């Protein structure tokens, strides 16, 4: 009676240490291929070929259809978009504005210091206002001679629009910058003075309203 030889199902670590690397023949490799062929019914030549292909394939190989997040779109950036809009350069101009002679009576009778009314009107007039490159002539309205009611401040205007006014009306840059924008600013302030005086009159007529 023949003694049954046990089938090798896993490699022996001690034996595997004797195996050689590279393309040289490894002892015991044909026996292992024979065992695998016996179990699966695959010819020995095909089993060896599959083994060589699996050993030559690099472990770090990436499947052709696998696309990483970085390579999906080379133009995509994870950084927050930066706004390309830049602030327009401005230039400060010193301005001084008086109320009109026709407004003197209402200013004195409104119950509020006239200088405060003029300054409040100035703030309202220039809020959200933008200098136009189109020159406006200075108004011929008669201004009050009371200099205590005068509002003086510095106003930041668009440098590009001011440059157009300088080029067209003061190419030698000898005039006051206030003279170039005065025709645009003063009428707005006078209009706001009239509105404030009207608001004060309405409140005075209805003192109980909030």
mmCIF file of C-alpha atoms in Angstrom:
data_model
loop_
_atom_site.group_PDB
_atom_site.id
_atom_site.type_symbol
_atom_site.label_atom_id
_atom_site.label_comp_id
_atom_site.label_asym_id
_atom_site.label_seq_id
_atom_site.Cartn_x
_atom_site.Cartn_y
_atom_site.Cartn_z
ATOM 1 C CA UNK A 1 0.000 0.000 0.000
ATOM 2 C CA UNK A 2 1.408 3.378 -1.079
ATOM 3 C CA UNK A 3 1.793 6.176 1.436
ATOM 4 C CA UNK A 4 -0.352 9.231 0.510
ATOM 5 C CA UNK A 5 1.686 12.395 0.040
ATOM 6 C CA UNK A 6 -0.030 15.391 1.606
ATOM 7 C CA UNK A 7 -0.897 18.244 -0.772
ATOM 8 C CA UNK A 8 0.947 21.517 -0.180
ATOM 9 C CA UNK A 9 -1.641 24.258 0.321
ATOM 10 C CA UNK A 10 0.548 27.120 1.603
ATOM 11 C CA UNK A 11 4.234 28.051 1.291
ATOM 12 C CA UNK A 12 6.689 27.151 4.011
ATOM 13 C CA UNK A 13 8.370 30.354 5.379
ATOM 14 C CA UNK A 14 11.624 28.514 5.981
ATOM 15 C CA UNK A 15 11.583 27.157 2.490
ATOM 16 C CA UNK A 16 10.554 30.444 0.917
ATOM 17 C CA UNK A 17 13.645 32.120 2.353
ATOM 18 C CA UNK A 18 15.795 29.999 0.013
ATOM 19 C CA UNK A 19 14.035 31.292 -3.062
ATOM 20 C CA UNK A 20 16.028 33.512 -5.387
ATOM 21 C CA UNK A 21 14.851 36.837 -6.884
ATOM 22 C CA UNK A 22 15.033 37.953 -10.474
ATOM 23 C CA UNK A 23 14.535 36.019 -13.667
ATOM 24 C CA UNK A 24 16.579 32.967 -12.512
ATOM 25 C CA UNK A 25 14.724 29.749 -11.909
ATOM 26 C CA UNK A 26 13.371 29.345 -8.391
ATOM 27 C CA UNK A 27 13.612 25.847 -6.905
ATOM 28 C CA UNK A 28 10.273 24.266 -6.216
ATOM 29 C CA UNK A 29 8.389 26.664 -8.508
ATOM 30 C CA UNK A 30 7.499 23.952 -11.001
ATOM 31 C CA UNK A 31 6.133 21.747 -8.224
ATOM 32 C CA UNK A 32 3.940 24.570 -6.937
ATOM 33 C CA UNK A 33 2.664 25.210 -10.450
ATOM 34 C CA UNK A 34 1.935 21.508 -10.869
ATOM 35 C CA UNK A 35 -0.116 21.496 -7.660
ATOM 36 C CA UNK A 36 -2.100 24.547 -8.748
ATOM 37 C CA UNK A 37 -2.727 23.037 -12.184
ATOM 38 C CA UNK A 38 -3.938 19.825 -10.580
ATOM 39 C CA UNK A 39 -6.480 21.707 -8.433
ATOM 40 C CA UNK A 40 -7.858 24.027 -11.119
ATOM 41 C CA UNK A 41 -7.431 21.867 -14.175
ATOM 42 C CA UNK A 42 -5.352 24.561 -15.887
ATOM 43 C CA UNK A 43 -2.277 23.536 -17.917
ATOM 44 C CA UNK A 44 1.028 24.084 -16.183
ATOM 45 C CA UNK A 45 2.231 26.489 -18.883
ATOM 46 C CA UNK A 46 -0.784 28.805 -18.371
ATOM 47 C CA UNK A 47 -0.359 28.826 -14.588
ATOM 48 C CA UNK A 48 3.301 29.822 -14.935
ATOM 49 C CA UNK A 49 2.461 32.571 -17.388
ATOM 50 C CA UNK A 50 -0.164 34.028 -15.069
ATOM 51 C CA UNK A 51 2.297 33.927 -12.201
ATOM 52 C CA UNK A 52 4.950 35.803 -14.205
ATOM 53 C CA UNK A 53 2.453 38.466 -15.218
ATOM 54 C CA UNK A 54 1.300 39.012 -11.632
ATOM 55 C CA UNK A 55 4.880 39.251 -10.365
ATOM 56 C CA UNK A 56 5.879 41.784 -13.044
ATOM 57 C CA UNK A 57 2.865 44.061 -12.425
ATOM 58 C CA UNK A 58 3.901 46.931 -10.143
ATOM 59 C CA UNK A 59 2.017 47.194 -6.874
ATOM 60 C CA UNK A 60 1.550 50.954 -7.290
ATOM 61 C CA UNK A 61 -0.029 50.691 -10.742
ATOM 62 C CA UNK A 62 -3.274 52.640 -11.080
ATOM 63 C CA UNK A 63 -6.072 51.407 -13.282
ATOM 64 C CA UNK A 64 -6.474 53.466 -16.481
ATOM 65 C CA UNK A 65 -10.053 54.408 -15.602
ATOM 66 C CA UNK A 66 -9.163 55.604 -12.108
ATOM 67 C CA UNK A 67 -8.856 59.384 -11.964
ATOM 68 C CA UNK A 68 -7.703 61.170 -8.863
ATOM 69 C CA UNK A 69 -9.257 64.432 -7.638
ATOM 70 C CA UNK A 70 -6.132 66.395 -8.507
ATOM 71 C CA UNK A 71 -5.972 65.135 -12.110
ATOM 72 C CA UNK A 72 -9.688 65.384 -12.930
ATOM 73 C CA UNK A 73 -9.434 69.032 -13.936
ATOM 74 C CA UNK A 74 -6.044 70.772 -14.129
ATOM 75 C CA UNK A 75 -7.765 74.161 -14.231
ATOM 76 C CA UNK A 76 -9.711 73.669 -10.993
ATOM 77 C CA UNK A 77 -8.436 75.511 -7.941
ATOM 78 C CA UNK A 78 -9.535 74.806 -4.379
ATOM 79 C CA UNK A 79 -8.637 78.304 -3.245
ATOM 80 C CA UNK A 80 -11.367 80.881 -2.751
ATOM 81 C CA UNK A 81 -11.795 83.142 -5.771
ATOM 82 C CA UNK A 82 -10.200 86.539 -5.432
ATOM 83 C CA UNK A 83 -12.172 89.409 -6.626
ATOM 84 C CA UNK A 84 -10.516 91.178 -9.556
ATOM 85 C CA UNK A 85 -12.342 94.423 -8.937
ATOM 86 C CA UNK A 86 -10.019 97.123 -7.602
ATOM 87 C CA UNK A 87 -10.963 100.377 -5.932
ATOM 88 C CA UNK A 88 -10.786 103.421 -8.180
ATOM 89 C CA UNK A 89 -8.097 105.938 -7.147
ATOM 90 C CA UNK A 90 -9.402 109.109 -5.574
ATOM 91 C CA UNK A 91 -8.105 112.581 -4.891
ATOM 92 C CA UNK A 92 -9.089 114.783 -1.958
ATOM 93 C CA UNK A 93 -10.312 118.320 -2.562
ATOM 94 C CA UNK A 94 -10.957 120.957 0.099
ATOM 95 C CA UNK A 95 -14.442 122.432 -0.246
ATOM 96 C CA UNK A 96 -16.323 125.245 1.527
ATOM 97 C CA UNK A 97 -20.014 125.854 1.073
ATOM 98 C CA UNK A 98 -22.319 128.682 2.204
ATOM 99 C CA UNK A 99 -26.080 128.712 2.358
ATOM 100 C CA UNK A 100 -28.010 131.021 0.033
ATOM 101 C CA UNK A 101 -29.323 134.456 0.947
ATOM 102 C CA UNK A 102 -32.868 133.290 0.324
ATOM 103 C CA UNK A 103 -32.381 130.598 2.996
ATOM 104 C CA UNK A 104 -31.213 132.970 5.739
ATOM 105 C CA UNK A 105 -34.671 133.688 7.174
ATOM 106 C CA UNK A 106 -35.661 130.015 7.409
ATOM 107 C CA UNK A 107 -32.308 129.075 8.938
ATOM 108 C CA UNK A 108 -32.627 131.687 11.651
ATOM 109 C CA UNK A 109 -36.235 130.718 12.454
ATOM 110 C CA UNK A 110 -35.901 126.896 12.346
ATOM 111 C CA UNK A 111 -34.762 126.591 15.954
ATOM 112 C CA UNK A 112 -31.603 124.671 14.996
ATOM 113 C CA UNK A 113 -28.136 126.142 14.712
ATOM 114 C CA UNK A 114 -27.817 127.125 11.002
ATOM 115 C CA UNK A 115 -24.237 125.801 10.820
ATOM 116 C CA UNK A 116 -25.513 122.359 11.890
ATOM 117 C CA UNK A 117 -28.147 122.432 9.170
ATOM 118 C CA UNK A 118 -25.590 123.330 6.493
ATOM 119 C CA UNK A 119 -23.199 120.589 7.624
ATOM 120 C CA UNK A 120 -25.995 118.013 7.713
ATOM 121 C CA UNK A 121 -27.014 119.040 4.207
ATOM 122 C CA UNK A 122 -23.418 118.642 3.039
ATOM 123 C CA UNK A 123 -23.236 115.096 4.409
ATOM 124 C CA UNK A 124 -26.469 114.139 2.697
ATOM 125 C CA UNK A 125 -25.474 115.742 -0.606
ATOM 126 C CA UNK A 126 -22.164 113.934 -1.015
ATOM 127 C CA UNK A 127 -23.364 110.544 0.251
ATOM 128 C CA UNK A 128 -23.225 108.206 -2.737
ATOM 129 C CA UNK A 129 -22.376 111.048 -5.103
ATOM 130 C CA UNK A 130 -19.868 110.493 -7.904
ATOM 131 C CA UNK A 131 -17.990 113.239 -9.717
ATOM 132 C CA UNK A 132 -18.951 113.583 -13.377
ATOM 133 C CA UNK A 133 -16.266 114.292 -15.983
ATOM 134 C CA UNK A 134 -18.694 116.783 -17.572
ATOM 135 C CA UNK A 135 -17.992 120.283 -16.325
ATOM 136 C CA UNK A 136 -20.823 122.207 -14.648
ATOM 137 C CA UNK A 137 -20.477 126.013 -14.461
ATOM 138 C CA UNK A 138 -20.648 127.721 -11.088
ATOM 139 C CA UNK A 139 -24.190 128.789 -10.200
ATOM 140 C CA UNK A 140 -25.009 132.495 -10.091
ATOM 141 C CA UNK A 141 -27.076 132.188 -6.888
ATOM 142 C CA UNK A 142 -26.361 134.809 -4.207
ATOM 143 C CA UNK A 143 -24.718 133.164 -1.192
ATOM 144 C CA UNK A 144 -25.032 134.355 2.392
ATOM 145 C CA UNK A 145 -22.266 136.532 3.744
ATOM 146 C CA UNK A 146 -22.460 134.953 7.165
ATOM 147 C CA UNK A 147 -19.252 132.937 7.203
ATOM 148 C CA UNK A 148 -20.239 131.260 10.480
ATOM 149 C CA UNK A 149 -22.711 129.177 8.526
ATOM 150 C CA UNK A 150 -20.054 127.944 6.165
ATOM 151 C CA UNK A 151 -19.336 124.206 5.981
ATOM 152 C CA UNK A 152 -15.757 123.227 5.221
ATOM 153 C CA UNK A 153 -14.386 119.738 4.686
ATOM 154 C CA UNK A 154 -12.320 117.592 2.310
ATOM 155 C CA UNK A 155 -14.059 115.500 -0.314
ATOM 156 C CA UNK A 156 -12.599 112.446 -2.054
ATOM 157 C CA UNK A 157 -13.482 112.444 -5.759
ATOM 158 C CA UNK A 158 -12.742 110.071 -8.606
ATOM 159 C CA UNK A 159 -9.249 110.829 -9.893
ATOM 160 C CA UNK A 160 -10.056 109.790 -13.475
ATOM 161 C CA UNK A 161 -13.039 112.154 -13.735
ATOM 162 C CA UNK A 162 -11.024 114.936 -12.152
ATOM 163 C CA UNK A 163 -8.252 114.305 -14.675
ATOM 164 C CA UNK A 164 -10.729 114.820 -17.535
ATOM 165 C CA UNK A 165 -11.881 118.119 -16.011
ATOM 166 C CA UNK A 166 -8.279 119.245 -15.611
ATOM 167 C CA UNK A 167 -7.417 118.329 -19.187
ATOM 168 C CA UNK A 168 -10.417 120.120 -20.688
ATOM 169 C CA UNK A 169 -10.740 123.175 -18.423
ATOM 170 C CA UNK A 170 -7.423 123.631 -16.631
ATOM 171 C CA UNK A 171 -4.613 122.058 -18.672
ATOM 172 C CA UNK A 172 -1.989 124.175 -16.885
ATOM 173 C CA UNK A 173 -3.300 123.061 -13.451
ATOM 174 C CA UNK A 174 -3.433 126.602 -12.067
ATOM 175 C CA UNK A 175 -7.059 126.795 -10.904
ATOM 176 C CA UNK A 176 -8.472 125.628 -7.609
ATOM 177 C CA UNK A 177 -9.784 122.079 -7.782
ATOM 178 C CA UNK A 178 -12.839 123.260 -5.874
ATOM 179 C CA UNK A 179 -13.620 125.596 -8.785
ATOM 180 C CA UNK A 180 -13.745 122.588 -11.115
ATOM 181 C CA UNK A 181 -16.312 120.625 -9.085
ATOM 182 C CA UNK A 182 -18.160 123.474 -7.396
ATOM 183 C CA UNK A 183 -20.874 123.615 -10.042
ATOM 184 C CA UNK A 184 -21.753 119.975 -9.330
ATOM 185 C CA UNK A 185 -21.639 120.068 -5.524
ATOM 186 C CA UNK A 186 -23.194 123.359 -4.410
ATOM 187 C CA UNK A 187 -26.660 122.903 -5.982
ATOM 188 C CA UNK A 188 -26.963 119.504 -4.308
ATOM 189 C CA UNK A 189 -26.153 120.997 -0.896
ATOM 190 C CA UNK A 190 -28.604 123.867 -1.326
ATOM 191 C CA UNK A 191 -31.317 121.398 -2.250
ATOM 192 C CA UNK A 192 -30.619 119.375 0.907
ATOM 193 C CA UNK A 193 -30.802 122.550 3.034
ATOM 194 C CA UNK A 194 -34.282 123.209 1.687
ATOM 195 C CA UNK A 195 -35.333 119.606 2.480
ATOM 196 C CA UNK A 196 -34.010 119.780 6.044
ATOM 197 C CA UNK A 197 -35.753 123.101 6.693
ATOM 198 C CA UNK A 198 -38.983 121.581 5.401
ATOM 199 C CA UNK A 199 -38.598 118.542 7.656
ATOM 200 C CA UNK A 200 -37.999 120.784 10.659
ATOM 201 C CA UNK A 201 -41.122 122.813 9.836
ATOM 202 C CA UNK A 202 -43.242 119.668 9.531
ATOM 203 C CA UNK A 203 -42.039 118.355 12.892
ATOM 204 C CA UNK A 204 -42.646 121.713 14.542
ATOM 205 C CA UNK A 205 -46.248 121.696 13.258
ATOM 206 C CA UNK A 206 -46.843 118.180 14.708
ATOM 207 C CA UNK A 207 -44.871 118.099 17.967
ATOM 208 C CA UNK A 208 -46.678 115.008 19.316
ATOM 209 C CA UNK A 209 -45.704 112.774 16.408
ATOM 210 C CA UNK A 210 -42.628 110.566 16.941
#
